[in-house]
mmCIF file of C-alpha atoms in Angstrom:
data_model
loop_
_atom_site.group_PDB
_atom_site.id
_atom_site.type_symbol
_atom_site.label_atom_id
_atom_site.label_comp_id
_atom_site.label_asym_id
_atom_site.label_seq_id
_atom_site.Cartn_x
_atom_site.Cartn_y
_atom_site.Cartn_z
ATOM 1 C CA MET A 25 -26.776 19.334 0.598
ATOM 2 C CA LYS A 26 -25.452 17.040 -2.069
ATOM 3 C CA ARG A 27 -21.927 17.505 -0.765
ATOM 4 C CA PHE A 28 -23.068 16.621 2.753
ATOM 5 C CA LEU A 29 -24.773 13.468 1.537
ATOM 6 C CA ARG A 30 -21.674 12.463 -0.426
ATOM 7 C CA VAL A 31 -19.424 12.985 2.634
ATOM 8 C CA PHE A 32 -21.899 11.108 4.842
ATOM 9 C CA LYS A 33 -22.057 8.284 2.372
ATOM 10 C CA ASN A 34 -18.280 7.995 2.160
ATOM 11 C CA THR A 35 -17.955 8.137 5.959
ATOM 12 C CA THR A 36 -20.612 5.427 6.365
ATOM 13 C CA VAL A 37 -18.823 3.169 3.888
ATOM 14 C CA ARG A 38 -15.525 3.683 5.700
ATOM 15 C CA ILE A 39 -17.080 3.004 9.104
ATOM 16 C CA PHE A 40 -18.848 -0.136 7.779
ATOM 17 C CA SER A 41 -15.659 -1.393 6.148
ATOM 18 C CA PHE A 42 -13.727 -0.740 9.340
ATOM 19 C CA LEU A 43 -16.303 -2.641 11.391
ATOM 20 C CA LEU A 44 -16.133 -5.580 8.952
ATOM 21 C CA PHE A 45 -12.358 -5.589 9.252
ATOM 22 C CA ILE A 46 -12.607 -5.576 13.056
ATOM 23 C CA LEU A 47 -15.118 -8.430 12.927
ATOM 24 C CA PHE A 48 -12.809 -10.410 10.600
ATOM 25 C CA ILE A 49 -9.837 -9.903 12.929
ATOM 26 C CA ALA A 50 -11.991 -10.907 15.884
ATOM 27 C CA SER A 51 -13.226 -14.005 14.062
ATOM 28 C CA ILE A 52 -9.642 -15.069 13.466
ATOM 29 C CA PHE A 53 -9.044 -15.107 17.212
ATOM 30 C CA ILE A 54 -12.445 -16.571 18.043
ATOM 31 C CA PHE A 55 -12.432 -19.235 15.307
ATOM 32 C CA LYS A 56 -8.691 -19.665 14.919
ATOM 33 C CA ASP A 57 -8.907 -23.437 15.394
ATOM 34 C CA PHE A 58 -11.464 -23.680 12.593
ATOM 35 C CA TYR A 59 -9.389 -21.585 10.186
ATOM 36 C CA LYS A 60 -6.289 -23.540 11.110
ATOM 37 C CA SER A 61 -8.010 -26.880 10.464
ATOM 38 C CA GLN A 62 -9.326 -25.658 7.091
ATOM 39 C CA TRP A 63 -5.866 -24.457 6.115
ATOM 40 C CA HIS A 64 -4.369 -27.802 7.119
ATOM 41 C CA LYS A 65 -7.068 -29.604 5.178
ATOM 42 C CA THR A 66 -6.315 -27.549 2.059
ATOM 43 C CA LEU A 67 -2.592 -28.261 2.389
ATOM 44 C CA SER A 68 -3.382 -31.939 2.932
ATOM 45 C CA PHE A 69 -5.247 -32.160 -0.372
ATOM 46 C CA TYR A 70 -2.273 -30.528 -2.081
ATOM 47 C CA TYR A 71 0.084 -33.185 -0.666
ATOM 48 C CA VAL A 72 -2.332 -35.918 -1.737
ATOM 49 C CA TYR A 73 -2.210 -34.430 -5.236
ATOM 50 C CA LEU A 74 1.599 -34.595 -5.127
ATOM 51 C CA GLY A 75 1.427 -38.166 -3.838
ATOM 52 C CA ASP A 76 -0.952 -39.215 -6.628
ATOM 53 C CA ASN A 77 1.385 -37.753 -9.245
ATOM 54 C CA ALA A 78 4.375 -39.562 -7.745
ATOM 55 C CA TYR A 79 2.296 -42.765 -7.592
ATOM 56 C CA LYS A 80 1.462 -42.493 -11.311
ATOM 57 C CA LYS A 81 5.115 -41.827 -12.173
ATOM 58 C CA HIS A 82 6.194 -44.965 -10.267
ATOM 59 C CA LYS A 83 8.042 -43.036 -7.550
ATOM 60 C CA PRO A 84 6.741 -44.937 -4.507
ATOM 61 C CA GLN A 85 9.025 -43.429 -1.881
ATOM 62 C CA LYS A 86 8.144 -39.870 -2.880
ATOM 63 C CA ALA A 87 4.458 -40.838 -2.907
ATOM 64 C CA ILE A 88 4.720 -42.269 0.615
ATOM 65 C CA GLU A 89 6.375 -39.077 1.896
ATOM 66 C CA SER A 90 3.612 -36.935 0.354
ATOM 67 C CA TYR A 91 0.794 -39.089 1.765
ATOM 68 C CA VAL A 92 2.388 -39.108 5.227
ATOM 69 C CA LYS A 93 2.579 -35.273 5.195
ATOM 70 C CA ALA A 94 -1.018 -35.094 4.018
ATOM 71 C CA LEU A 95 -2.181 -37.342 6.850
ATOM 72 C CA GLU A 96 -0.198 -35.391 9.440
ATOM 73 C CA LEU A 97 -2.213 -32.338 8.401
ATOM 74 C CA TYR A 98 -5.559 -34.130 7.950
ATOM 75 C CA PRO A 99 -5.693 -37.689 9.370
ATOM 76 C CA ARG A 100 -9.241 -38.306 8.064
ATOM 77 C CA HIS A 101 -8.220 -38.318 4.407
ATOM 78 C CA TYR A 102 -9.266 -41.936 3.771
ATOM 79 C CA ARG A 103 -8.044 -42.093 0.169
ATOM 80 C CA ALA A 104 -4.535 -41.073 1.257
ATOM 81 C CA GLN A 105 -4.651 -43.849 3.888
ATOM 82 C CA TYR A 106 -5.789 -46.337 1.229
ATOM 83 C CA ASN A 107 -3.045 -45.399 -1.252
ATOM 84 C CA LEU A 108 -0.484 -45.464 1.536
ATOM 85 C CA GLY A 109 -1.627 -48.993 2.411
ATOM 86 C CA ASN A 110 -1.176 -50.063 -1.222
ATOM 87 C CA LEU A 111 2.372 -48.677 -1.238
ATOM 88 C CA TYR A 112 3.242 -50.474 2.002
ATOM 89 C CA VAL A 113 2.127 -53.722 0.349
ATOM 90 C CA VAL A 114 4.568 -53.020 -2.506
ATOM 91 C CA TYR A 115 7.343 -52.781 0.075
ATOM 92 C CA GLU A 116 5.969 -55.909 1.842
ATOM 93 C CA ASP A 117 5.408 -53.900 5.032
ATOM 94 C CA TYR A 118 2.142 -55.727 5.622
ATOM 95 C CA TYR A 119 1.433 -54.620 9.187
ATOM 96 C CA SER A 120 1.794 -50.953 8.221
ATOM 97 C CA ALA A 121 -0.512 -51.657 5.272
ATOM 98 C CA LEU A 122 -3.114 -53.195 7.586
ATOM 99 C CA ASP A 123 -2.884 -50.147 9.862
ATOM 100 C CA SER A 124 -3.455 -47.767 6.925
ATOM 101 C CA TYR A 125 -6.397 -49.753 5.536
ATOM 102 C CA SER A 126 -7.907 -49.949 9.016
ATOM 103 C CA LYS A 127 -7.695 -46.150 9.486
ATOM 104 C CA ALA A 128 -9.277 -45.596 6.065
ATOM 105 C CA LEU A 129 -12.168 -47.896 7.039
ATOM 106 C CA GLN A 130 -12.650 -46.133 10.381
ATOM 107 C CA VAL A 131 -13.387 -42.955 8.440
ATOM 108 C CA LYS A 132 -15.347 -44.611 5.605
ATOM 109 C CA PRO A 133 -16.708 -48.057 6.569
ATOM 110 C CA ASP A 134 -18.253 -48.641 3.108
ATOM 111 C CA TYR A 135 -14.906 -48.107 1.321
ATOM 112 C CA THR A 136 -15.211 -51.464 -0.427
ATOM 113 C CA VAL A 137 -11.872 -51.648 -2.241
ATOM 114 C CA ALA A 138 -10.025 -50.745 0.972
ATOM 115 C CA ARG A 139 -11.849 -53.490 2.886
ATOM 116 C CA ILE A 140 -11.111 -56.050 0.158
ATOM 117 C CA ASN A 141 -7.412 -55.141 0.143
ATOM 118 C CA TYR A 142 -7.403 -55.241 3.949
ATOM 119 C CA ALA A 143 -8.847 -58.766 3.843
ATOM 120 C CA ILE A 144 -6.403 -59.891 1.133
ATOM 121 C CA VAL A 145 -3.422 -58.848 3.268
ATOM 122 C CA LEU A 146 -4.972 -60.518 6.329
ATOM 123 C CA SER A 147 -5.395 -63.747 4.384
ATOM 124 C CA GLU A 148 -2.325 -63.952 2.168
ATOM 125 C CA ALA A 149 0.302 -62.164 4.257
ATOM 126 C CA THR A 150 -0.666 -62.930 7.869
ATOM 127 C CA PHE A 151 -2.772 -66.089 7.250
ATOM 128 C CA ASN A 152 -5.549 -64.731 9.448
ATOM 129 C CA TYR A 153 -8.219 -66.499 7.397
ATOM 130 C CA ASP A 154 -11.057 -66.134 9.917
ATOM 131 C CA ARG A 155 -10.706 -62.360 10.139
ATOM 132 C CA ALA A 156 -10.290 -62.108 6.352
ATOM 133 C CA ILE A 157 -13.505 -64.065 5.732
ATOM 134 C CA GLU A 158 -15.362 -61.731 8.126
ATOM 135 C CA GLU A 159 -14.004 -58.705 6.281
ATOM 136 C CA TYR A 160 -15.127 -60.119 2.926
ATOM 137 C CA ASN A 161 -18.625 -60.577 4.348
ATOM 138 C CA LEU A 162 -18.585 -56.958 5.527
ATOM 139 C CA ALA A 163 -17.354 -55.830 2.111
ATOM 140 C CA VAL A 164 -20.339 -57.501 0.441
ATOM 141 C CA GLN A 165 -22.818 -56.186 3.015
ATOM 142 C CA ASN A 166 -21.464 -52.612 3.026
ATOM 143 C CA ILE A 167 -21.434 -52.101 -0.736
ATOM 144 C CA PRO A 168 -23.747 -49.085 -1.219
ATOM 145 C CA LYS A 169 -26.785 -49.198 -3.458
ATOM 146 C CA TRP A 170 -25.788 -48.585 -7.052
ATOM 147 C CA ILE A 171 -26.606 -45.223 -8.553
ATOM 148 C CA TYR A 172 -28.167 -44.882 -11.987
ATOM 149 C CA ILE A 173 -28.958 -41.561 -13.660
ATOM 150 C CA PRO A 174 -29.571 -42.005 -17.417
ATOM 151 C CA PHE A 175 -26.679 -40.696 -19.540
ATOM 152 C CA ILE A 176 -24.921 -39.280 -16.455
ATOM 153 C CA VAL A 177 -23.881 -41.975 -13.974
ATOM 154 C CA ASN A 178 -24.238 -45.739 -13.783
ATOM 155 C CA LYS A 179 -22.233 -47.420 -11.020
ATOM 156 C CA LYS A 180 -24.064 -50.727 -11.189
ATOM 157 C CA HIS A 181 -21.179 -52.462 -12.995
ATOM 158 C CA SER A 182 -18.475 -51.305 -10.554
ATOM 159 C CA TYR A 183 -20.533 -52.297 -7.502
ATOM 160 C CA LYS A 184 -21.283 -55.731 -8.935
ATOM 161 C CA HIS A 185 -17.621 -56.170 -9.871
ATOM 162 C CA ASN A 186 -16.420 -55.257 -6.369
ATOM 163 C CA LYS A 187 -18.884 -57.713 -4.888
ATOM 164 C CA ALA A 188 -17.600 -60.461 -7.200
ATOM 165 C CA VAL A 189 -13.985 -59.642 -6.289
ATOM 166 C CA ALA A 190 -14.875 -59.962 -2.610
ATOM 167 C CA TYR A 191 -16.512 -63.368 -3.162
ATOM 168 C CA TYR A 192 -13.586 -64.606 -5.275
ATOM 169 C CA ASN A 193 -10.995 -63.682 -2.658
ATOM 170 C CA GLN A 194 -13.221 -65.105 0.060
ATOM 171 C CA GLY A 195 -13.080 -68.389 -1.831
ATOM 172 C CA LEU A 196 -9.280 -68.228 -1.731
ATOM 173 C CA ALA A 197 -9.427 -67.633 2.026
ATOM 174 C CA TRP A 198 -11.770 -70.595 2.604
ATOM 175 C CA ARG A 199 -9.435 -72.801 0.579
ATOM 176 C CA GLY A 200 -6.413 -71.535 2.504
ATOM 177 C CA LYS A 201 -8.183 -72.247 5.772
ATOM 178 C CA SER A 202 -9.002 -75.792 4.629
ATOM 179 C CA LEU A 203 -5.280 -76.497 4.262
ATOM 180 C CA LEU A 204 -4.846 -75.916 8.001
ATOM 181 C CA TYR A 205 -7.172 -78.860 8.685
ATOM 182 C CA GLY A 206 -5.551 -81.410 6.389
ATOM 183 C CA GLU A 207 -5.842 -84.287 8.874
ATOM 184 C CA ASP A 208 -9.401 -83.359 9.846
ATOM 185 C CA ARG A 209 -10.946 -84.286 6.498
ATOM 186 C CA PHE A 210 -14.527 -83.518 7.515
ATOM 187 C CA THR A 211 -13.685 -79.932 8.552
ATOM 188 C CA ALA A 212 -11.369 -79.401 5.572
ATOM 189 C CA ARG A 213 -14.117 -80.588 3.229
ATOM 190 C CA ARG A 214 -16.645 -78.214 4.782
ATOM 191 C CA TYR A 215 -14.317 -75.258 4.219
ATOM 192 C CA LEU A 216 -13.699 -76.342 0.629
ATOM 193 C CA GLU A 217 -17.457 -76.488 0.064
ATOM 194 C CA ASN A 218 -17.662 -72.932 1.424
ATOM 195 C CA ALA A 219 -14.986 -71.982 -1.102
ATOM 196 C CA VAL A 220 -17.116 -73.485 -3.896
ATOM 197 C CA SER A 221 -20.082 -71.393 -2.735
ATOM 198 C CA SER A 222 -17.998 -68.205 -2.762
ATOM 199 C CA TYR A 223 -16.529 -68.893 -6.208
ATOM 200 C CA GLU A 224 -19.964 -69.633 -7.642
ATOM 201 C CA LYS A 225 -21.230 -66.266 -6.354
ATOM 202 C CA ALA A 226 -18.229 -64.556 -7.944
ATOM 203 C CA LEU A 227 -18.888 -66.406 -11.192
ATOM 204 C CA LYS A 228 -22.237 -64.677 -11.632
ATOM 205 C CA THR A 229 -20.323 -61.516 -12.551
ATOM 206 C CA MET A 230 -16.662 -62.488 -13.063
ATOM 207 C CA LYS A 231 -16.455 -65.160 -15.741
ATOM 208 C CA THR A 232 -12.653 -65.130 -15.824
ATOM 209 C CA PHE A 233 -9.879 -67.705 -16.015
ATOM 210 C CA ASP A 234 -8.981 -67.247 -12.344
ATOM 211 C CA VAL A 235 -12.506 -67.916 -11.070
ATOM 212 C CA TYR A 236 -13.029 -70.963 -13.295
ATOM 213 C CA TYR A 237 -9.544 -72.302 -12.548
ATOM 214 C CA ASN A 238 -9.805 -71.971 -8.755
ATOM 215 C CA LEU A 239 -13.292 -73.446 -8.790
ATOM 216 C CA ALA A 240 -11.858 -76.406 -10.698
ATOM 217 C CA ILE A 241 -9.014 -76.760 -8.176
ATOM 218 C CA VAL A 242 -11.470 -76.917 -5.259
ATOM 219 C CA HIS A 243 -13.666 -79.509 -6.989
ATOM 220 C CA HIS A 244 -10.467 -81.433 -7.762
ATOM 221 C CA LEU A 245 -9.583 -81.412 -4.042
ATOM 222 C CA LEU A 246 -13.166 -82.437 -3.181
ATOM 223 C CA ARG A 247 -12.828 -85.361 -5.614
ATOM 224 C CA ASN A 248 -15.620 -84.180 -7.850
ATOM 225 C CA PRO A 249 -13.876 -85.050 -11.150
ATOM 226 C CA GLU A 250 -16.764 -84.189 -13.472
ATOM 227 C CA TYR A 251 -17.127 -80.664 -12.074
ATOM 228 C CA ALA A 252 -13.359 -80.214 -11.831
ATOM 229 C CA GLY A 253 -12.905 -81.219 -15.465
ATOM 230 C CA TYR A 254 -15.787 -79.019 -16.608
ATOM 231 C CA TYR A 255 -14.354 -75.913 -14.912
ATOM 232 C CA TYR A 256 -10.783 -76.665 -16.070
ATOM 233 C CA CYS A 257 -12.178 -76.701 -19.613
ATOM 234 C CA LYS A 258 -13.957 -73.378 -19.045
ATOM 235 C CA ALA A 259 -10.714 -71.858 -17.718
ATOM 236 C CA ILE A 260 -8.735 -73.187 -20.707
ATOM 237 C CA GLU A 261 -11.307 -71.736 -23.110
ATOM 238 C CA LYS A 262 -10.859 -68.330 -21.463
ATOM 239 C CA GLU A 263 -7.047 -68.321 -21.538
ATOM 240 C CA PRO A 264 -5.685 -71.254 -23.567
ATOM 241 C CA MET A 265 -2.073 -70.054 -23.413
ATOM 242 C CA ARG A 266 -1.707 -70.378 -19.626
ATOM 243 C CA TYR A 267 0.105 -73.585 -18.815
ATOM 244 C CA GLU A 268 -1.354 -74.111 -15.310
ATOM 245 C CA GLY A 269 -4.837 -74.816 -16.657
ATOM 246 C CA HIS A 270 -3.526 -77.549 -18.979
ATOM 247 C CA TYR A 271 -1.161 -78.963 -16.346
ATOM 248 C CA ASN A 272 -3.711 -79.388 -13.544
ATOM 249 C CA PHE A 273 -6.301 -80.667 -15.988
ATOM 250 C CA ALA A 274 -3.749 -83.257 -17.126
ATOM 251 C CA ILE A 275 -3.217 -84.303 -13.486
ATOM 252 C CA LEU A 276 -6.983 -84.776 -13.106
ATOM 253 C CA LEU A 277 -7.194 -86.846 -16.302
ATOM 254 C CA ARG A 278 -4.263 -88.996 -15.199
ATOM 255 C CA GLY A 279 -6.043 -89.740 -11.914
ATOM 256 C CA MET A 280 -9.129 -90.745 -13.903
ATOM 257 C CA LYS A 281 -6.943 -93.077 -16.023
ATOM 258 C CA LYS A 282 -7.776 -91.104 -19.157
ATOM 259 C CA TYR A 283 -4.158 -91.421 -20.228
ATOM 260 C CA SER A 284 -4.512 -90.345 -23.860
ATOM 261 C CA ASP A 285 -6.293 -87.093 -22.958
ATOM 262 C CA SER A 286 -3.890 -86.551 -20.066
ATOM 263 C CA MET A 287 -0.899 -86.832 -22.402
ATOM 264 C CA GLU A 288 -2.455 -84.285 -24.746
ATOM 265 C CA GLU A 289 -2.827 -81.733 -21.952
ATOM 266 C CA PHE A 290 0.678 -82.432 -20.556
ATOM 267 C CA LYS A 291 2.101 -81.783 -24.032
ATOM 268 C CA LYS A 292 0.304 -78.442 -24.216
ATOM 269 C CA ALA A 293 1.589 -77.459 -20.764
ATOM 270 C CA GLY A 294 5.126 -78.504 -21.729
ATOM 271 C CA LEU A 295 5.064 -76.562 -25.003
ATOM 272 C CA LEU A 296 3.830 -73.408 -23.257
ATOM 273 C CA LEU A 297 6.503 -73.653 -20.557
ATOM 274 C CA ASP A 298 9.194 -74.332 -23.143
ATOM 275 C CA ARG A 299 8.012 -71.354 -25.178
ATOM 276 C CA ASP A 300 8.460 -69.159 -22.107
ATOM 277 C CA GLY A 301 11.947 -70.563 -21.468
ATOM 278 C CA ASP A 302 11.082 -72.187 -18.115
ATOM 279 C CA GLY A 303 13.420 -75.179 -18.444
ATOM 280 C CA ASN A 304 13.011 -76.629 -14.948
ATOM 281 C CA LYS A 305 9.232 -76.795 -15.066
ATOM 282 C CA THR A 306 9.318 -78.038 -18.655
ATOM 283 C CA SER A 307 11.625 -80.893 -17.680
ATOM 284 C CA TYR A 308 9.355 -81.804 -14.747
ATOM 285 C CA VAL A 309 6.239 -81.827 -16.958
ATOM 286 C CA TYR A 310 7.908 -84.064 -19.547
ATOM 287 C CA ASP A 311 9.038 -86.471 -16.820
ATOM 288 C CA ILE A 312 5.401 -86.862 -15.781
ATOM 289 C CA LEU A 313 4.414 -87.143 -19.449
ATOM 290 C CA ASN A 314 6.813 -90.072 -19.863
ATOM 291 C CA GLU A 315 5.302 -91.732 -16.801
ATOM 292 C CA VAL A 316 1.779 -91.321 -18.201
ATOM 293 C CA ASN A 317 2.968 -92.555 -21.590
ATOM 294 C CA LYS A 318 4.185 -95.808 -19.976
ATOM 295 C CA LYS A 319 0.828 -96.290 -18.262
ATOM 296 C CA TYR A 320 -0.968 -95.500 -21.493
ATOM 297 C CA SER A 321 1.139 -98.023 -23.429
ATOM 298 C CA ALA A 322 0.090 -100.740 -20.982
ATOM 299 C CA SER A 323 -3.601 -99.805 -21.089
ATOM 300 C CA ASP A 324 -6.466 -101.276 -23.103
ATOM 301 C CA GLU A 325 -7.045 -97.799 -24.585
ATOM 302 C CA TYR A 326 -3.606 -97.871 -26.224
ATOM 303 C CA ALA A 327 -4.122 -101.355 -27.652
ATOM 304 C CA HIS A 328 -7.423 -100.227 -29.183
ATOM 305 C CA LEU A 329 -5.873 -97.063 -30.623
ATOM 306 C CA LYS A 330 -2.915 -98.992 -32.057
ATOM 307 C CA ALA A 331 -5.263 -101.379 -33.859
ATOM 308 C CA GLN A 332 -7.267 -98.402 -35.163
ATOM 309 C CA MET A 333 -4.115 -96.673 -36.461
ATOM 310 C CA GLU A 334 -2.972 -99.832 -38.226
ATOM 311 C CA GLU A 335 -6.369 -100.086 -39.885
ATOM 312 C CA GLU A 336 -6.201 -96.433 -40.993
ATOM 313 C CA LYS A 337 -2.700 -97.010 -42.360
ATOM 314 C CA LYS A 338 -3.988 -99.884 -44.478
ATOM 315 C CA GLN A 339 -6.665 -97.584 -45.868
ATOM 316 C CA GLY A 340 -4.096 -94.871 -46.640
ATOM 317 C CA ILE A 341 -5.284 -92.392 -43.988
ATOM 318 C CA GLU A 342 -2.558 -90.239 -42.442
ATOM 319 C CA SER A 343 -2.891 -87.936 -39.473
ATOM 320 C CA ILE A 344 -1.864 -84.288 -39.898
ATOM 321 C CA LYS A 345 0.686 -83.003 -37.423
ATOM 322 C CA GLU A 346 1.732 -79.417 -36.741
ATOM 323 C CA GLU A 347 5.405 -78.749 -37.354
ATOM 324 C CA THR A 348 7.415 -77.357 -34.471
ATOM 325 C CA VAL A 349 10.786 -75.678 -34.514
ATOM 326 C CA TYR A 350 13.115 -74.822 -31.625
ATOM 327 C CA VAL A 351 14.713 -71.370 -31.683
ATOM 328 C CA GLN A 352 16.961 -70.281 -28.792
ATOM 329 C CA GLY A 353 15.405 -72.797 -26.436
ATOM 330 C CA LYS A 354 11.828 -71.827 -27.274
ATOM 331 C CA THR A 355 9.219 -73.859 -29.125
ATOM 332 C CA LEU A 356 7.465 -72.111 -31.977
ATOM 333 C CA ILE A 357 4.524 -73.498 -33.920
ATOM 334 C CA LEU A 358 4.961 -73.052 -37.664
ATOM 335 C CA ASP A 359 2.167 -71.617 -39.785
ATOM 336 C CA ASP A 360 0.051 -70.295 -36.917
ATOM 337 C CA LYS A 361 -2.147 -68.333 -39.298
ATOM 338 C CA GLY A 362 -5.352 -66.998 -37.822
ATOM 339 C CA GLY A 363 -4.295 -68.026 -34.319
ATOM 340 C CA ALA A 364 -4.303 -71.744 -35.118
ATOM 341 C CA MET A 365 -2.137 -72.573 -32.090
ATOM 342 C CA LYS A 366 -4.390 -70.639 -29.723
ATOM 343 C CA LYS A 367 -7.467 -72.232 -31.252
ATOM 344 C CA SER A 368 -5.928 -75.687 -30.944
ATOM 345 C CA PHE A 369 -4.983 -75.143 -27.288
ATOM 346 C CA ARG A 370 -8.476 -73.855 -26.501
ATOM 347 C CA THR A 371 -9.909 -77.224 -27.532
ATOM 348 C CA CYS A 372 -10.306 -79.116 -24.278
ATOM 349 C CA ALA A 373 -9.624 -82.859 -24.105
ATOM 350 C CA ALA A 374 -12.712 -84.919 -23.194
ATOM 351 C CA LYS A 375 -14.841 -81.746 -23.010
ATOM 352 C CA LYS A 376 -18.088 -83.489 -23.937
ATOM 353 C CA TYR A 377 -17.492 -86.173 -21.314
ATOM 354 C CA PHE A 378 -17.368 -83.572 -18.537
ATOM 355 C CA GLU A 379 -20.296 -81.565 -19.892
ATOM 356 C CA ASP A 380 -22.437 -84.700 -19.975
ATOM 357 C CA GLY A 381 -21.174 -85.649 -16.499
ATOM 358 C CA ILE A 382 -22.422 -82.497 -14.767
ATOM 359 C CA LYS A 383 -25.738 -82.614 -16.640
ATOM 360 C CA ASN A 384 -26.388 -86.061 -15.225
#
């Protein structure tokens, strides 16, 4: 009896296994398209992995080939489309980049970084400012609600940052669009005011040199000197060793006939350019500096300062000057202990004047 049960049991197992095998074979034929798609999807992820590795190792062509193979197998891989778009931008193939970003967004409409990059290429490469501005609006609207699980995940910062990036680049697009309406001052001004609004929204999260600097530029173009000067100073405080902040601030001060302060900022811009070995720009800055110096010499401000200096000289007061030395065409500041040069350059000419101006 026991032997019979053992044989029956073994036969049942064999029959059941055989039936499962038959069902598996049948499922392959019945669901072959499903299995094929899953296999392609698995292979696609492998090629994306290869593409990511090539991307990290700065092998763009190999990365492109891997992403293209991945997308041939699984066209809905939105991250592969996004990375492919980034690589096309590197090669300045902007229309292919737009196509890749667009396909990524068709699959994942709330893919914020893809939409921002899509808008940047639209604005800066194809000058399609209207479409870019629309895309930035969509980027802000489609940012998903931030997720916060204590000690596990907190995406609030990244979502806020992406939103600020969208507003900042939207400001650039509004400013670019204003340049197309140079003769129509009313329309150009309205677009510049839109740029101010976008930059101010970005500034709530991104308190960086670029945001402050571009906000200053727009106020400069709008002929709001107090606000322009205030934001130039904020930009300079953030990154005092970038010449463009000092240079454009000097231009503003020259227009306001604050020649002494303008000369100070032109000197800083010139020293920074000379330090970096940019001879052509340095020469240009010093030409303007000479022009401002002539205007300053003929101004009432200079006459007052000259009288003050003569009075100080009588009293035995001497001003302290930093020594500079030229080495291989570059200007170096001697005895820059504790970042004295950086600290000096961070000090903004006429800062209090502009702070008081926007308060009033």
